[in-house]
Structures are given as structure tokens and as C-alpha cells.
Coordinates of C-alpha atoms in Angstrom, one line a residue:
X15 CA -39.1 111.4 245.2
X16 CA -37.7 113.6 242.4
X17 CA -40.9 115.7 242.0
X18 CA -41.5 118.6 245.2
X19 CA -45.5 119.6 245.2
X20 CA -46.0 122.8 246.0
X21 CA -47.3 122.6 249.6
X22 CA -44.5 120.8 250.0
X23 CA -41.9 124.6 249.1
X24 CA -41.9 125.9 252.0
X25 CA -38.8 125.6 252.5
X26 CA -36.1 124.6 250.9
X27 CA -33.5 124.2 252.7
X28 CA -33.0 120.1 253.0
X29 CA -33.8 120.3 249.0
X30 CA -30.4 122.2 248.1
X31 CA -28.5 120.7 251.0
X32 CA -29.5 117.3 249.3
X33 CA -28.7 118.1 245.5
X34 CA -25.6 119.4 247.0
X35 CA -24.6 116.4 248.9
X36 CA -25.6 114.1 246.3
X37 CA -23.1 116.2 243.6
X38 CA -20.8 117.1 246.3
X39 CA -20.4 112.8 246.0
X40 CA -18.9 113.1 242.3
X41 CA -22.1 110.8 241.4
X42 CA -23.4 113.5 238.7
X43 CA -19.9 113.4 237.7
X44 CA -20.2 110.2 236.1
X45 CA -19.5 110.0 233.0
X46 CA -22.0 107.1 232.9
X47 CA -23.9 108.8 235.0
X48 CA -24.3 111.9 232.3
X49 CA -24.9 109.3 229.7
X50 CA -27.3 107.5 231.2
X51 CA -29.7 110.7 232.5
X52 CA -29.3 111.7 228.2
X53 CA -30.6 108.6 226.5
X54 CA -33.9 108.8 230.3
X55 CA -34.9 111.7 228.3
X56 CA -34.5 110.5 224.4
X57 CA -36.8 108.0 226.2
X58 CA -38.9 110.1 227.5
X59 CA -39.5 112.0 224.6
X60 CA -40.1 108.6 222.1
X61 CA -42.3 107.0 224.6
X62 CA -44.3 109.8 226.1
X63 CA -44.8 111.8 222.7
X64 CA -48.5 111.2 222.9
X65 CA -48.6 112.1 225.9
X66 CA -46.4 115.4 225.8
X67 CA -48.9 116.3 222.7
X68 CA -51.7 116.3 224.7
X69 CA -51.0 118.7 227.9
X70 CA -49.8 121.0 225.1
X71 CA -53.0 120.9 223.6
X72 CA -54.5 121.3 227.1
X73 CA -52.2 124.3 228.5
X74 CA -51.9 125.7 224.8
X75 CA -54.3 124.4 222.8
X76 CA -51.3 123.3 220.2
X77 CA -51.0 121.0 217.0
X78 CA -49.7 118.0 217.6
X79 CA -48.4 119.5 214.4
X80 CA -46.8 122.3 215.7
X81 CA -46.0 120.6 219.4
X82 CA -43.6 118.3 217.4
X83 CA -42.0 120.9 215.6
X84 CA -41.1 123.8 218.2
X85 CA -40.6 121.3 220.9
X86 CA -40.5 117.6 220.5
X87 CA -38.7 117.5 218.0
X88 CA -36.1 120.0 218.9
X89 CA -35.8 118.7 222.2
X90 CA -35.0 115.3 220.7
X91 CA -32.5 116.9 219.2
X92 CA -30.3 117.8 221.3
X93 CA -30.3 115.2 224.3
X94 CA -29.4 112.9 220.8
X95 CA -26.9 115.0 219.4
X96 CA -25.6 116.8 223.7
X97 CA -23.7 113.1 224.0
X98 CA -21.2 113.8 220.9
X99 CA -20.6 117.1 223.2
X100 CA -18.1 115.6 226.0
X101 CA -17.8 112.0 225.1
X102 CA -14.6 112.0 222.4
X103 CA -13.2 108.9 222.0
X104 CA -13.6 105.6 221.8
X105 CA -17.0 104.6 220.0
X106 CA -19.0 102.0 220.4
X107 CA -20.9 100.0 219.2
X108 CA -25.1 101.8 218.3
X109 CA -27.0 102.4 222.2
X110 CA -30.0 104.1 221.2
X111 CA -32.6 103.9 217.8
X112 CA -35.1 105.7 217.4
X113 CA -36.8 105.1 214.0
X114 CA -34.5 106.6 211.1
X115 CA -32.1 108.1 213.2
X116 CA -29.4 105.9 215.7
X117 CA -27.6 108.0 218.2
X118 CA -24.0 106.3 218.7
X119 CA -23.0 107.2 222.8
X120 CA -19.2 106.4 222.3
X121 CA -18.4 104.6 225.9
X122 CA -15.0 106.6 227.0
X123 CA -13.8 107.1 230.6
X124 CA -11.9 110.1 231.7
X125 CA -13.3 113.0 230.6
X126 CA -11.4 115.2 230.7
X127 CA -7.7 113.7 230.5
X128 CA -4.5 113.9 229.0
X129 CA -4.9 110.6 227.7
X130 CA -8.1 110.6 226.1
X131 CA -6.7 113.4 223.4
X132 CA -3.4 112.3 223.1
X133 CA -6.0 109.4 221.6
X134 CA -8.5 111.8 219.9
X135 CA -5.8 113.5 216.3
X136 CA -5.4 109.7 215.4
X137 CA -8.9 108.2 216.5
X138 CA -10.4 110.8 214.2
X139 CA -7.8 111.1 210.8
X140 CA -9.2 106.6 211.3
X141 CA -12.4 107.8 212.0
X142 CA -12.4 109.6 209.3
X143 CA -11.1 106.6 206.6
X144 CA -14.2 104.5 207.1
X145 CA -17.5 105.3 205.0
X146 CA -19.7 104.9 208.2
X147 CA -16.7 107.6 210.4
X148 CA -17.0 110.4 206.9
X149 CA -21.0 110.2 207.8
X150 CA -20.8 110.7 211.6
X151 CA -17.8 113.7 210.8
X152 CA -20.9 115.3 209.1
X153 CA -23.3 115.1 211.0
X154 CA -23.4 118.6 213.4
X155 CA -22.9 116.4 216.3
X156 CA -19.6 115.1 215.5
X157 CA -18.5 119.3 214.5
X158 CA -19.8 120.4 217.9
X159 CA -17.4 118.0 219.6
X160 CA -14.3 118.1 217.2
X161 CA -14.4 122.0 217.9
X162 CA -14.5 121.2 221.8
X163 CA -11.5 119.0 220.9
X164 CA -10.0 122.2 220.2
X165 CA -11.8 123.8 223.0
X166 CA -9.9 121.9 225.5
X167 CA -6.2 122.5 224.1
X168 CA -4.5 125.6 224.5
X169 CA -1.3 127.0 223.0
X170 CA 2.0 127.5 225.5
X171 CA 4.1 129.5 224.2
X172 CA 7.3 128.5 224.2
X173 CA 9.3 130.9 226.8
X174 CA 7.1 128.8 228.6
X175 CA 9.1 125.9 228.5
X176 CA 8.6 122.9 229.7
X177 CA 4.6 123.4 230.2
X178 CA 1.6 122.9 228.6
X179 CA -2.0 124.0 229.4
X180 CA -5.7 123.0 229.0
X181 CA -8.8 123.5 229.7
X182 CA -11.0 121.3 231.7
X183 CA -14.4 121.7 231.8
X184 CA -16.2 121.0 235.3
X185 CA -20.0 121.2 236.2
X186 CA -20.9 124.2 238.1
X187 CA -22.7 122.2 240.9
X188 CA -26.1 122.4 241.5
X189 CA -27.9 124.5 238.8
X190 CA -31.9 126.4 239.0
X191 CA -34.1 126.2 236.0
X192 CA -36.7 128.4 235.1
X193 CA -39.1 127.4 232.2
X194 CA -41.5 130.0 230.3
X195 CA -45.3 128.7 229.5
X196 CA -44.8 129.3 225.9
X197 CA -42.2 126.9 225.0
X198 CA -42.9 124.5 228.5
X199 CA -41.6 121.2 226.6
X200 CA -39.1 122.6 224.8
X201 CA -37.2 125.7 228.2
X202 CA -37.0 122.7 230.1
X203 CA -36.0 119.5 228.6
X204 CA -33.5 121.4 225.9
X205 CA -31.2 123.6 228.8
X206 CA -31.8 120.3 231.3
X207 CA -29.7 118.4 228.4
X208 CA -26.7 121.0 228.7
X209 CA -27.0 120.3 232.1
X210 CA -26.7 116.9 232.7
X211 CA -24.2 116.7 230.1
X212 CA -21.8 118.8 231.9
X213 CA -22.7 116.9 235.3
X214 CA -24.9 119.4 236.8
X215 CA -27.4 118.1 239.9
X216 CA -30.4 120.3 238.7
X217 CA -33.2 121.6 240.6
X218 CA -36.7 123.0 237.0
X219 CA -39.0 125.7 238.0
X220 CA -41.5 124.9 235.2
X221 CA -44.1 127.4 234.5
X222 CA -47.8 127.5 236.4
X223 CA -49.2 128.8 233.5
X224 CA -48.9 125.5 231.8
X225 CA -50.1 123.5 234.6
X226 CA -50.9 120.3 232.7
X227 CA -46.9 120.5 230.9
X228 CA -45.3 121.1 234.9
X229 CA -47.2 118.0 236.4
X230 CA -46.5 115.6 233.2
X231 CA -43.3 117.0 233.8
X232 CA -44.0 116.4 238.1
X233 CA -44.8 112.8 237.0
X234 CA -41.9 111.7 234.6
X235 CA -38.0 113.0 235.0
X236 CA -38.0 111.0 238.4
X237 CA -39.6 108.3 236.3
X238 CA -36.5 108.7 233.3
X239 CA -33.6 110.5 235.5
X240 CA -31.6 110.1 238.8
X241 CA -35.0 111.7 240.7
X242 CA -31.9 111.9 243.7
X243 CA -29.9 114.2 241.4
X244 CA -32.9 116.1 239.5
X245 CA -35.2 117.4 241.2
X246 CA -39.4 119.5 239.6
X247 CA -40.1 122.6 242.3
X248 CA -44.1 122.9 241.0
X249 CA -45.7 126.0 242.0
X250 CA -46.3 129.8 241.4
X251 CA -44.7 133.7 242.1
X252 CA -43.9 133.0 245.3
X253 CA -42.3 129.2 245.0
X254 CA -39.5 131.0 242.3
X255 CA -39.2 133.6 245.1
X256 CA -38.4 131.2 247.6
X257 CA -36.3 129.3 245.8
X258 CA -34.1 132.3 244.0
X259 CA -33.8 132.6 248.7
X260 CA -31.3 129.6 248.2
X261 CA -27.3 130.0 247.0
X262 CA -27.2 128.2 243.9
X263 CA -24.4 127.7 241.1
X264 CA -26.4 129.1 238.3
X265 CA -29.6 130.1 237.2
X266 CA -31.3 130.3 233.9
X267 CA -34.7 132.1 233.9
X268 CA -36.6 132.5 231.1
X269 CA -39.9 135.1 230.7
X270 CA -39.9 138.4 231.3
X271 CA -38.0 141.0 231.8
X272 CA -39.7 142.8 234.8
X273 CA -39.2 139.2 236.2
X274 CA -36.0 138.8 234.6
X275 CA -34.7 141.9 237.3
X276 CA -36.4 140.4 240.4
X277 CA -34.3 137.3 239.6
X278 CA -31.8 138.6 239.7
X279 CA -31.9 141.0 242.4
X280 CA -32.4 138.2 245.0
X281 CA -29.6 136.3 242.9
X282 CA -26.8 138.6 244.2
X283 CA -27.2 138.1 247.7
X284 CA -25.8 135.3 247.1
X285 CA -23.7 135.9 243.6
X286 CA -25.2 134.1 242.5
X287 CA -24.1 133.6 238.4
X288 CA -27.0 134.3 235.9
X289 CA -27.9 133.9 232.4
X290 CA -31.7 135.3 231.1
X291 CA -33.6 134.3 228.1
X292 CA -36.5 137.4 228.2
X293 CA -39.2 138.5 226.6
X294 CA -38.5 140.9 223.4
X295 CA -39.2 141.6 220.1
X296 CA -38.4 140.2 216.8
X297 CA -38.9 143.2 213.7
X298 CA -38.8 142.0 210.1
X299 CA -37.4 144.2 207.5
X300 CA -38.7 143.5 204.2
X301 CA -37.1 144.8 200.8
X302 CA -37.9 142.2 198.5
X303 CA -41.3 139.8 198.3
X304 CA -41.3 137.6 195.4
X305 CA -44.9 136.9 194.5
X306 CA -44.8 133.2 193.5
X307 CA -42.7 132.7 197.0
X308 CA -45.9 132.9 199.0
X309 CA -43.3 130.9 201.8
X310 CA -41.4 134.3 202.5
X311 CA -44.9 135.8 204.2
X312 CA -44.9 132.6 205.8
X313 CA -42.8 133.7 207.9
X314 CA -44.1 136.9 208.4
X315 CA -47.4 135.4 209.8
X316 CA -45.7 133.5 212.3
X317 CA -42.6 134.6 213.3
X318 CA -42.4 137.8 213.7
X319 CA -42.8 141.1 216.1
X320 CA -43.5 143.9 213.9
X321 CA -43.2 144.7 210.2
X322 CA -40.3 147.3 208.6
X323 CA -41.6 148.4 204.7
X324 CA -40.5 151.0 203.0
X325 CA -43.1 153.6 202.4
X326 CA -45.0 153.1 198.9
X327 CA -49.4 152.2 198.8
X328 CA -48.9 150.0 195.8
X329 CA -46.1 147.1 197.3
X330 CA -48.1 147.9 201.0
X331 CA -51.4 146.7 199.8
X332 CA -49.8 144.0 197.9
X333 CA -48.0 142.3 200.2
X334 CA -51.3 143.4 202.8
X335 CA -53.3 140.6 200.1
X336 CA -50.6 138.3 200.8
X337 CA -50.7 138.1 204.0
X338 CA -53.9 137.8 204.0
X339 CA -54.3 134.7 201.5
X340 CA -51.4 133.3 203.3
X341 CA -53.5 133.5 206.4
X342 CA -56.5 131.9 204.8
X343 CA -54.1 129.3 203.6
X344 CA -52.7 128.8 207.1
X345 CA -55.7 128.5 209.4
X346 CA -58.5 126.2 207.2
X347 CA -59.5 124.1 211.0
X348 CA -59.2 126.4 214.2
X349 CA -57.3 124.2 215.5
X350 CA -54.5 124.6 213.8
X351 CA -54.2 127.7 215.8
X352 CA -53.4 127.4 219.2
X353 CA -55.3 129.8 221.9
X354 CA -54.0 132.6 224.5
X355 CA -53.1 131.0 227.4
X356 CA -55.3 132.8 229.2
X357 CA -58.9 135.6 230.2
X358 CA -55.4 137.8 231.4
X359 CA -54.1 137.3 228.4
X360 CA -56.7 137.6 226.1
X361 CA -57.3 140.9 228.0
X362 CA -54.2 142.0 228.5
X363 CA -53.8 141.7 224.7
X364 CA -57.1 143.2 223.5
X365 CA -56.3 146.0 225.5
X366 CA -53.4 146.4 223.4
X367 CA -56.5 147.0 220.4
X368 CA -58.0 149.5 222.4
X369 CA -56.2 152.4 221.7
X370 CA -59.1 154.1 219.4
X371 CA -55.2 155.3 217.6
X372 CA -54.6 151.6 217.3
X373 CA -57.8 150.3 216.5
X374 CA -57.9 152.6 214.0
X375 CA -54.7 151.5 212.5
X376 CA -56.4 147.7 211.8
X377 CA -56.7 147.0 208.7
X378 CA -57.7 142.9 209.1
X379 CA -58.7 140.9 211.5
X380 CA -59.5 142.2 214.7
X381 CA -62.4 139.9 216.5
X382 CA -61.6 137.8 220.0
X383 CA -64.0 135.2 221.2
X384 CA -63.1 135.3 224.8
X385 CA -65.1 131.5 224.9
X386 CA -62.4 130.3 223.3
X387 CA -59.8 132.1 224.0
X388 CA -58.8 133.0 220.4
X389 CA -57.9 136.5 218.5
X390 CA -58.4 136.0 214.9
X391 CA -55.1 137.4 212.9
X392 CA -55.3 141.2 213.4
X393 CA -53.2 143.4 210.4
X394 CA -52.7 146.5 211.3
X395 CA -50.9 149.7 209.3
X396 CA -48.7 152.2 210.6
X397 CA -50.2 152.2 215.4
X398 CA -48.6 155.0 217.0
X399 CA -45.2 154.6 217.6
X400 CA -45.5 155.1 221.6
X401 CA -48.4 153.0 222.0
X402 CA -48.1 150.0 224.0
X403 CA -49.1 147.8 220.8
X404 CA -44.8 149.0 219.9
X405 CA -43.6 149.0 223.1
X406 CA -44.9 145.8 224.7
X407 CA -43.6 141.9 224.0
X408 CA -47.2 140.8 222.4
X409 CA -47.5 137.1 222.6
X410 CA -50.4 137.1 220.0
X411 CA -52.0 136.9 216.3
X412 CA -51.1 140.8 215.9
X413 CA -49.1 142.2 213.4
X414 CA -47.9 146.0 213.8
X415 CA -46.3 146.9 209.7
X416 CA -44.4 150.3 209.9
X417 CA -43.6 152.4 207.2
X418 CA -40.0 154.0 206.7
X419 CA -39.1 156.2 203.5
X420 CA -36.1 154.5 203.0
X421 CA -35.9 150.8 204.0
X422 CA -32.4 152.1 204.8
X423 CA -33.9 153.7 207.9
X424 CA -34.9 151.0 209.0
X425 CA -31.3 150.2 210.6
X426 CA -32.0 154.0 212.0
X427 CA -35.2 152.8 213.5
X428 CA -33.6 149.9 215.0
X429 CA -31.5 151.3 216.3
X430 CA -33.6 153.5 218.6
X431 CA -34.9 150.6 220.8
X432 CA -33.9 148.3 223.5
X433 CA -31.4 145.7 221.6
X434 CA -34.4 142.8 219.5
X435 CA -33.2 139.1 220.5
X436 CA -34.0 138.4 216.9
X437 CA -33.4 140.7 213.7
X438 CA -35.2 139.2 210.3
X439 CA -34.7 140.3 206.6
X440 CA -36.1 139.6 203.8
X441 CA -33.7 141.4 201.2
X442 CA -31.2 140.1 198.3
X443 CA -30.0 143.6 198.3
X444 CA -26.2 142.2 199.9
X445 CA -25.0 145.9 201.2
X446 CA -28.5 145.8 203.3
X447 CA -27.5 142.6 204.5
X448 CA -24.1 143.8 206.0
X449 CA -25.5 147.4 207.1
X450 CA -27.7 145.0 209.4
X451 CA -25.1 142.4 210.8
X452 CA -22.8 145.6 211.2
X453 CA -25.3 148.4 212.6
X454 CA -27.4 146.6 214.7
X455 CA -27.1 144.6 217.2
X456 CA -28.9 141.5 218.0
X457 CA -29.3 138.3 219.7
X458 CA -29.4 136.3 216.3
X459 CA -29.9 137.9 212.9
X460 CA -32.0 135.4 210.0
X461 CA -32.3 136.3 206.2
X462 CA -35.1 135.9 204.4
X463 CA -36.0 133.1 206.2
X464 CA -37.0 132.9 210.6
X465 CA -37.5 131.0 213.6
X466 CA -34.6 128.5 212.4
X467 CA -32.2 129.5 214.0
X468 CA -33.7 129.1 217.1
X469 CA -34.0 124.8 215.8
X470 CA -30.2 125.0 214.7
X471 CA -27.9 123.6 217.5
X472 CA -24.7 124.5 215.8
X473 CA -24.7 128.1 216.5
X474 CA -26.1 129.9 220.0
X475 CA -29.4 130.8 220.9
X476 CA -30.3 134.0 223.4
X477 CA -30.5 137.7 223.8
X478 CA -28.7 141.2 224.2
X479 CA -29.2 143.9 226.9
X480 CA -32.4 144.3 226.7
X481 CA -33.0 141.0 225.8
X482 CA -30.8 139.2 227.9
X483 CA -27.8 137.7 228.0
X484 CA -26.8 134.3 228.6
X485 CA -26.4 131.0 224.7
X486 CA -26.9 127.6 224.6
X487 CA -28.6 125.5 222.1
X488 CA -26.0 122.1 221.9
X489 CA -23.1 122.2 222.8
X490 CA -23.3 126.4 224.1
X491 CA -25.8 124.8 226.9
X492 CA -22.4 122.3 227.8
X493 CA -20.5 125.5 228.1
X494 CA -23.4 127.8 230.2
X495 CA -23.7 124.6 232.8
X496 CA -19.7 124.3 232.9
X497 CA -17.1 126.4 234.2
X498 CA -13.7 126.3 231.5
X499 CA -10.6 125.5 235.0
X500 CA -7.4 126.9 232.7
X501 CA -4.2 124.2 234.2
X502 CA -1.4 124.8 233.8
X503 CA 1.6 121.9 234.1
X504 CA 5.1 122.8 234.2
X505 CA 8.4 119.9 235.5
X506 CA 11.0 121.4 237.4
X507 CA 13.5 120.8 234.7
X508 CA 15.1 123.9 234.2
X509 CA 13.9 127.6 235.5
X510 CA 14.8 131.0 234.4
X511 CA 16.2 132.5 237.7
X512 CA 14.8 136.7 235.3
X513 CA 11.7 136.0 236.3
X514 CA 12.6 137.1 239.8
X515 CA 14.8 139.8 241.8
X516 CA 17.3 140.6 242.8
X517 CA 16.1 143.7 239.5
X518 CA 18.9 144.4 237.4
X519 CA 18.8 146.0 233.9
X520 CA 20.1 142.4 232.2
X521 CA 17.1 141.0 232.7
X522 CA 14.5 143.8 232.4
X523 CA 16.5 142.7 229.1
X524 CA 15.6 139.5 229.0
X525 CA 12.0 140.2 229.8
X526 CA 11.7 142.1 227.3
X527 CA 13.2 139.9 224.8
X528 CA 10.4 137.6 226.4
X529 CA 7.3 139.5 226.0
X530 CA 8.4 140.5 222.1
X531 CA 8.5 136.7 221.5
X532 CA 12.0 137.7 220.6
X533 CA 13.4 133.6 221.5
X534 CA 17.2 133.8 219.1
X535 CA 17.9 136.6 220.7
X536 CA 16.9 135.1 224.2
X537 CA 18.6 132.5 223.7
X538 CA 22.1 134.0 223.2
X539 CA 21.6 136.4 226.2
X540 CA 20.6 133.4 227.7
X541 CA 24.2 131.8 226.7
X542 CA 26.4 135.2 227.4
X543 CA 26.8 136.1 223.5
X544 CA 24.2 139.0 223.2
X545 CA 23.3 141.7 226.4

């Protein structure tokens, strides 16, 4: 069995021990095993797509379009592209096909070996000479592979002759992944694909706040993946605490800062490395809006935690009207809007508006429906900066709009707050763009769009400071669950005795030339033509 029911999850010593035994056997390091697991994830997403839509609808009220955009589609992209992240030679015939997408799964062996690396330059050159090869080499997956190829090789200075150096990525071992309720499929399958591609044994702990999705993962992951090397543990916070009593080789946690602190405290007992993807604000600077392009307003409605706008009554009134119009276009049917997770979260959101000072700032919406667990999209203009709605993560359809005297003051505003997961800015001002990049710190910066950076597996996703640490997506997921082992090989052909005592000024002079890379002078000194 690949899942562990909550009632059986009282002690996890046997579970962790069994996984470590599987890992130590070398089972998960095998290249064919890694490929088979990634194929399994792809098949799961293809064959169980409708079931995934159903459970996301049950847990979060998500429409199938939103579910495919945010979870199924992106998880498919990550699972398929991970196949390229470590399979770098001996291209085989297509082994998995889906719709109009062909996933090439190379049939190579000797991952990380020198023989593989030696043959790759010629292979890439030969591949690039064909029409199919030119297409493949321009895909993000192959660009990742070429990037990883350069990552494996390492420069060796001439003074180290005769020596070669390289970096061997090796799996960490047995890793633990905690997912969150807001993207309960994607936040499991995306990091899982990286952990499997890297060759790890994995325990997945889905969020108990998305029970239908958790049950789906527990029932189906063992069918599509190796149940001896991939386990799903269901349960609440107490189960998570008991899991953290054990030693892991890496823990990835996605969730709140409060629980993240608890995870780090528990991990410190075993010096377990931790990656935290924490809830955070995602502010948006709006310097320019084109009334003829309401797609810009779409981003504000769906992606941002707050809007920073220059103080101008006419412009602000215009933006608010554009937001209202966009909301009407978005939600022509009730099912197009996801519901609030549960009654507890609905009360949390209603409490944010219960503050009289905050309630006075509402310019649109604000109505709650406890029966359907829905909230009318709500716009607020200049709520108090010390109110909970401005200091806590919202996770609901409430959008504060904060005005500043000059748009450049938004940078000062952001620097006074904890570092966010993302900063968005709508502007044509290149100088302002550069200032945002250079003067602020955040997990990512996106101009004239929003959320799309999450869907790019060619750039890392992750927070900084208060919003977390550790990055994944695409090849960065592979790197998160790998150890970069430095390897240096040297022959006994020659030895430089000036590296060893007894010391004298001649040896020190030679060492000085070594550290200055003055090879000509060093050579002359070795053969006795220069002191």
C-alpha cells in the first residue's frame, strides 16, 4: 500500500525506515525507475482529469477551467518537462503522447557519468542539424537540459593539471512534502515530479482542509507510482507534527508562516534542511491603465493582494469603475467563482471587514453568503494601514487600494513591509521598472501581467525572507531535491612539491604565482630560469 490512513499514523518509525531501506537499495536512483514514475504522473493527469476536476469542485468550488489552468495543466507541464531535466543523451522514439503534445523520454544510462558528458556536445550538434532537432532544442525542456549540462561540468585551472572537476547531482534520500489547500493538486504533483526526477523516496502529506483531494491522492498515487517508494499520509496537524519527529533528508512545506515556524523548530532537532513556501502579500503597483485594454484590470481582480495607485481622485474613480465592470464580465455565472474553503475561513474574512474603519473604506461589494460560503468581490479604498486586512494574508476576494502621492512612493511603501512573494507593476516607465527591480526585494517581479510567472517552469518560484526560502519549478525542482556533489579527479602523473613544507621563500614565491594565475612565470621558476 502506498497510502497511510490517519488511524494508522500514530508512529511513523516503520514507514520512514522502510522508505530509507528502499532508497538505500538503489531502487530510486535507477534512471528507468525515475522515468517510469514521471510517466506515471503524466498518465495520472491524463486518465484522472475529470476526477481531479470533481474533487477540486468539492473542496474549493473551482470551475474546471480554473482547475485546468492552475493545477492540471501546469502539473502536466512540470511532470513531462522533468523528463528532460536529467535525461540528456541517447534520444529515443516518442514514448508518451498526449493530445498534440509528444513527450520524448530519452533512454539513457550512466546518469552523471563522464561517458555521458563526453558524448553530449557531438550529440547536440548532430541533433541541431535536423528539423525535429531544431524544434526540440528550442523547447524550454531542452534549454533546461543544456543548462544542466553546463551545471555538471566545472572549470579546472591549469595549475591543477592533470586534474578534471565536475559536479554530480545525487538524490538527497527520503524527503517529505507538505502541500497546502489552495492548490491541493498542483502543490503536491509539481514538487513531487522534481523529487522523483532527482531519485528520492517521497512521503506526501496533503492538506486535511481539502479532504476530497487528499483522499483522491491517497487512492491514486499508489496506483500510478511505485507504492514502496512513494507514500501518501493523510491526517490533520497532529499527523504533521508526528511526521516531523523523524529525520528527513529534506522537507518542503507550503502554508502559513505560523506553521512554517513550527516546521523549522521540529526540523532543527535532526538538522533537517527545509524549504518554506509561505503565504504572503502580492502587492501591485498601478502606474498606467489603458481603458481600451481591460485585460490589465483582469489581473488586478484575480491575482493581487493590494493595489498601490497614485493619489488622483479622477484616475482612482476610473480604475474602480473598470474593476467593477471587469468583475461583472468575469462572474456571469455563480460557478465561475471559487467558494471560500470553510466556515472558519469565511468568518476570518468577515472579521477583516468587521473593523469599522475598514468597513468605511468599502467602495464595492462586501456581502457574505454563509450558506454558499461565498463573498462578493470587494474593493476597499485606503483602509487603515495598521488594520488586519493590510497586515494579514487575505486569501479571499477582498482587494485594498492604497493611494500614494507619487507612484515612486510605492517603492518606499513596499520596502517598509515584509518581503512579498511577488511584486506586480503595470507601467510603461522603464526607469520605474528598473527602480523596482533594484530597490525592492521579493520572490519575483512581474511587469504588466500577473500570476503568469508561476506557470513558467523556466524560472524559479519561491519567496524570500518572510515569504519563505527555497525555489522550485522545472529544473529548479530537480535542484531543490538534489545534492550537488563536487568531484575532482587527479592522476599521479606529476606532483608540485612547492605545495608542501619545509617552507622557504622560493616556495612562497611559486604559490604567489599560482594564486595570481601567472603560469608563464611559474613555469620559468619550475625549470630554474626565474626565481
